[in-house]
PDB file of C-alpha atoms in Angstrom:
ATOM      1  CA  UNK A   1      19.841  -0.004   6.370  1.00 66.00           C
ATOM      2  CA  UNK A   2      20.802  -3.427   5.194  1.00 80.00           C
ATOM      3  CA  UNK A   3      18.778  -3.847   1.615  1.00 87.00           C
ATOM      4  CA  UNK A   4      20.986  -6.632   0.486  1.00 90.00           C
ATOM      5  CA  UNK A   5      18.900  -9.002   2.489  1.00 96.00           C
ATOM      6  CA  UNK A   6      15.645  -8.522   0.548  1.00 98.00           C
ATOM      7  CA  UNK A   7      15.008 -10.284  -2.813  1.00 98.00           C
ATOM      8  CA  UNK A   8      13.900  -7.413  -5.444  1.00 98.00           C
ATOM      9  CA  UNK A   9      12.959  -9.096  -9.072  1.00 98.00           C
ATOM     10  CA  UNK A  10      13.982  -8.471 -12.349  1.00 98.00           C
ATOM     11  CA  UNK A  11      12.763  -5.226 -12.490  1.00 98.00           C
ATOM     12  CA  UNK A  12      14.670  -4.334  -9.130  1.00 98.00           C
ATOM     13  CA  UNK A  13      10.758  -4.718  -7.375  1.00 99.00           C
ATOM     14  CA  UNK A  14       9.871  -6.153  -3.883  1.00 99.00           C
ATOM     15  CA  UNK A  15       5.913  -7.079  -3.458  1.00 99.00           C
ATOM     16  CA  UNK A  16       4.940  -4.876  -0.507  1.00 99.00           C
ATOM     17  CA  UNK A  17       1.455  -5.446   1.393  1.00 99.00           C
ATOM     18  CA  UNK A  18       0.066  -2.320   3.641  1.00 99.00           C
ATOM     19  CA  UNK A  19      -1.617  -3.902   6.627  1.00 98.00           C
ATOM     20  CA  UNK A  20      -3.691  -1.521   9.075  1.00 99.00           C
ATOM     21  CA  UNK A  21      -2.491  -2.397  12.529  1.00 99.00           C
ATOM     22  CA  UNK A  22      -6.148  -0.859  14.063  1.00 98.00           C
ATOM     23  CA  UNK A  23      -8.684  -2.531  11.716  1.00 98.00           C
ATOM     24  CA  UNK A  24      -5.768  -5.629  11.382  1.00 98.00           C
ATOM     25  CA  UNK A  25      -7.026  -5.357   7.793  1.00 98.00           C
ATOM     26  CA  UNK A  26      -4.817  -5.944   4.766  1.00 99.00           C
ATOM     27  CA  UNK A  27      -5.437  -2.242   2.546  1.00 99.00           C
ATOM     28  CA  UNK A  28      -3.521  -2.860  -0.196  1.00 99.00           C
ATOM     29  CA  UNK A  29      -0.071  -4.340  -2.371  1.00 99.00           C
ATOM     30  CA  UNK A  30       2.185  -2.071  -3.786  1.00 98.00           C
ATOM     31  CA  UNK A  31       5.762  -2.277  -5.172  1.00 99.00           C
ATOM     32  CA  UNK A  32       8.796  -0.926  -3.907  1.00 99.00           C
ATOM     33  CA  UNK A  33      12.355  -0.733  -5.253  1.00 98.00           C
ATOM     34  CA  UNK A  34      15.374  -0.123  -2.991  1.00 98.00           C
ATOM     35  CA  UNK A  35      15.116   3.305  -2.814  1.00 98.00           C
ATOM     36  CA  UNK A  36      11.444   3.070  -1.728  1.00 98.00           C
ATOM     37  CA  UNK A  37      11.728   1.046   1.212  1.00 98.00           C
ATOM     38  CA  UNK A  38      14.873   3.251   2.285  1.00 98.00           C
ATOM     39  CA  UNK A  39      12.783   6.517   1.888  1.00 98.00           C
ATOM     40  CA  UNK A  40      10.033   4.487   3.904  1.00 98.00           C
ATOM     41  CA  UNK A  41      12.207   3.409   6.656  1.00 97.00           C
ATOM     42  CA  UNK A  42      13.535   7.271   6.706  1.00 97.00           C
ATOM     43  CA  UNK A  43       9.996   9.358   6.966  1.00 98.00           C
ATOM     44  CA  UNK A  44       7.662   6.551   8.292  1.00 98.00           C
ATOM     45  CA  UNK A  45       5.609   7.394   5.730  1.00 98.00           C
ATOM     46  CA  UNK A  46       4.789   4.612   2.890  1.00 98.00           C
ATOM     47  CA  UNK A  47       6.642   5.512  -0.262  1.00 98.00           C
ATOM     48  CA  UNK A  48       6.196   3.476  -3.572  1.00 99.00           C
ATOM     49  CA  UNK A  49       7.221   2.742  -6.396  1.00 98.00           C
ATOM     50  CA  UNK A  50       4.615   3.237  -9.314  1.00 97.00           C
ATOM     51  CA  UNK A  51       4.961   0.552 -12.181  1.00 96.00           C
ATOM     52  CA  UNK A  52       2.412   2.573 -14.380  1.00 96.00           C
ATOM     53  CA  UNK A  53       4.116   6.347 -13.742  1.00 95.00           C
ATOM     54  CA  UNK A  54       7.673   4.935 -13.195  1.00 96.00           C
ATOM     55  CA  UNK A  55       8.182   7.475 -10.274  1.00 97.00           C
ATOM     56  CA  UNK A  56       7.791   7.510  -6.572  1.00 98.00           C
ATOM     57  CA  UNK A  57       4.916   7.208  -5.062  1.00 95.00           C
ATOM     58  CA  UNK A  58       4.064   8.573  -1.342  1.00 97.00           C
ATOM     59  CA  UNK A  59       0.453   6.903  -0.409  1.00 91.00           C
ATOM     60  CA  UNK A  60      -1.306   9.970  -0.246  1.00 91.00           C
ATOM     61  CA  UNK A  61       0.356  12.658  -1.715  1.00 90.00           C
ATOM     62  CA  UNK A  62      -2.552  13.914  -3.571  1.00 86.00           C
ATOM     63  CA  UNK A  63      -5.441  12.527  -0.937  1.00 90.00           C
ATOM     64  CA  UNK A  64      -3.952  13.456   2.367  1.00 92.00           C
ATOM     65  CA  UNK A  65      -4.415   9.714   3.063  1.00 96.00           C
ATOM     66  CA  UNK A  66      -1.457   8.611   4.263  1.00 97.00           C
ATOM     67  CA  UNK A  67       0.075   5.785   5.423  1.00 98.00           C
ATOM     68  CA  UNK A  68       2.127   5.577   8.792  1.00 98.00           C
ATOM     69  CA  UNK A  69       4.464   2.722   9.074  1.00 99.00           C
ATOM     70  CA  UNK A  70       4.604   1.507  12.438  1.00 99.00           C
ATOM     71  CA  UNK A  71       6.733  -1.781  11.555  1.00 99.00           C
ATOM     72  CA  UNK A  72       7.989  -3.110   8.385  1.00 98.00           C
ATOM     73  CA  UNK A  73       8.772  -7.227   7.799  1.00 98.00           C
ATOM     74  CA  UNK A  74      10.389  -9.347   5.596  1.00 98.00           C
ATOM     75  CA  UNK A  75       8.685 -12.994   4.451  1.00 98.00           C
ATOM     76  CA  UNK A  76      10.690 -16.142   4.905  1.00 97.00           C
ATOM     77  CA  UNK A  77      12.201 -15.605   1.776  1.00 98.00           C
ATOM     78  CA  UNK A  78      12.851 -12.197   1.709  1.00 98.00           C
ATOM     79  CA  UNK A  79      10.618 -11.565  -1.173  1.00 98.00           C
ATOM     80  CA  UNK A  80       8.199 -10.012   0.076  1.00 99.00           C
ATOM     81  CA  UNK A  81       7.551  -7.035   2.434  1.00 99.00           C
ATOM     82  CA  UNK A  82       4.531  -6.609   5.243  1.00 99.00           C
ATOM     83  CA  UNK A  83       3.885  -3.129   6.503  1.00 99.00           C
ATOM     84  CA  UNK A  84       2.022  -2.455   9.549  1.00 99.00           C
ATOM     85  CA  UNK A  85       0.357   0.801   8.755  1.00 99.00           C
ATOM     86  CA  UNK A  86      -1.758   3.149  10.228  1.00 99.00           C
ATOM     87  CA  UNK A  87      -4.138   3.866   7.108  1.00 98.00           C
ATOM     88  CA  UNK A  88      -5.105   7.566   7.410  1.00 97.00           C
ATOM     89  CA  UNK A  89      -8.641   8.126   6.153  1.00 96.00           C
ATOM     90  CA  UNK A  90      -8.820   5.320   2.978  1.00 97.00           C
ATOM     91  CA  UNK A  91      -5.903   3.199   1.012  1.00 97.00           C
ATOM     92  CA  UNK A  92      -8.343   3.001  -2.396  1.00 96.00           C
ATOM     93  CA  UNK A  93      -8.957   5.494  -5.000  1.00 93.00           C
ATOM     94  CA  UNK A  94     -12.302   4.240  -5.329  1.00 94.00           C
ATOM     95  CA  UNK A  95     -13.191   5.402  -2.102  1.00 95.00           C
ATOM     96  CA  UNK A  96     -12.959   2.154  -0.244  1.00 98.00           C
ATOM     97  CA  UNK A  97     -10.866   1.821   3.480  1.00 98.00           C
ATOM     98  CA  UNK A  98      -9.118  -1.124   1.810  1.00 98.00           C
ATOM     99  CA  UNK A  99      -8.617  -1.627  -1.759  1.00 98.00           C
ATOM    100  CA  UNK A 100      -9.831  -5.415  -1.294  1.00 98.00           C
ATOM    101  CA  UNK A 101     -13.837  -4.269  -1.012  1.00 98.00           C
ATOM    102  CA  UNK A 102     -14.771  -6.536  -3.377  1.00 98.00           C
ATOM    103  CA  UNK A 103     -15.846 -10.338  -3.044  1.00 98.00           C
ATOM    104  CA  UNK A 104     -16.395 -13.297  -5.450  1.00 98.00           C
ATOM    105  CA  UNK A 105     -20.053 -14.370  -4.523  1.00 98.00           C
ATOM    106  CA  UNK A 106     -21.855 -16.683  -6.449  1.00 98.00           C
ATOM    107  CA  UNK A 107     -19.514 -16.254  -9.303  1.00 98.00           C
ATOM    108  CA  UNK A 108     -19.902 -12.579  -9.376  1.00 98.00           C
ATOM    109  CA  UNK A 109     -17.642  -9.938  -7.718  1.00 98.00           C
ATOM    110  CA  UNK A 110     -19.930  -7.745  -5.420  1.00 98.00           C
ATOM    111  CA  UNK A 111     -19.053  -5.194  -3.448  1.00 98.00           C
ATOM    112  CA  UNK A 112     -19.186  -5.902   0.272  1.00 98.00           C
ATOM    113  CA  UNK A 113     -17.733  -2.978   1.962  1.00 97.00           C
ATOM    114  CA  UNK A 114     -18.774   0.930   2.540  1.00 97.00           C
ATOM    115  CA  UNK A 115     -17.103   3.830   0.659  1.00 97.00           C
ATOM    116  CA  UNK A 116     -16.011   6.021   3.153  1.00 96.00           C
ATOM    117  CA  UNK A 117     -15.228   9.223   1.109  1.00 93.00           C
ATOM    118  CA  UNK A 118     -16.322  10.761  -2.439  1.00 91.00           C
ATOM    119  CA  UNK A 119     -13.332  10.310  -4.930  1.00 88.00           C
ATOM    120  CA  UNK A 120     -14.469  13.285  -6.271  1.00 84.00           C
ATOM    121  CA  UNK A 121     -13.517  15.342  -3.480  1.00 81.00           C
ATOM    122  CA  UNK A 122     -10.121  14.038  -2.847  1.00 72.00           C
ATOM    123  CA  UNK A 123      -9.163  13.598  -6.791  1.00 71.00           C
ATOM    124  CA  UNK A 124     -11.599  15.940  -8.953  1.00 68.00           C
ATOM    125  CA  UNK A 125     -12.569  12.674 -10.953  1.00 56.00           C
TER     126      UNK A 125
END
């Protein structure tokens, strides 16, 4: 796989944005360094890179909610990465199908979608 196209920043990172190809909504942005979007290409499974843990992280590891990569795309710059997923289950923690389930309304970020499982269950939390 030819990496040297893509533009990772300072920290060797690459902006990467999970789109669900059935719901053509955008789930979430996570990070990936080279090694990431190698071991993505190689399973087909979304693999990140986590800025908080500093390890890998495979989107659903601990959930079962995985993320299928049907496609992956560079921007025009090659700065940023678009992955057409199929979201298994939910891409948020909080229980949301996307992690964008919040909107700015009247000044005032409300919640505007439907959980769709019990973090509880999937995390113990």
């Amino acid at each position: 796989m030819d990496l040297d196209q893509l533009k990772f920043d300072s920290d060797g990172l690459i902006p990467a944005i999970a789109f669900d190809v059935d719901t053509n909504q955008v789930v979430m942005l996570g990070y990936m360094n080279a090694e990431a979007v190698q071991r993505t290409a190689e399973t087909g499974i979304a693999t990140y890179w986590s800025r908080s843990r500093q390890k890998f992280w495979v989107k659903g590891e601990s959930s079962g909610h995985t993320q299928e990569v049907r496609w992956m795309r560079t921007d025009c710059d090659a700065d940023t990465l678009l992955l057409g997923i199929k979201q298994n289950v939910a891409a948020c923690h909080n229980g949301y199908f996307s992690c964008f389930y919040r909107e700015l309304k009247d000044g005032v970020w409300e919640v505007v979608e439907e959980r769709v499982f019990d973090p509880e269950d999937a995390y113990g939390r």
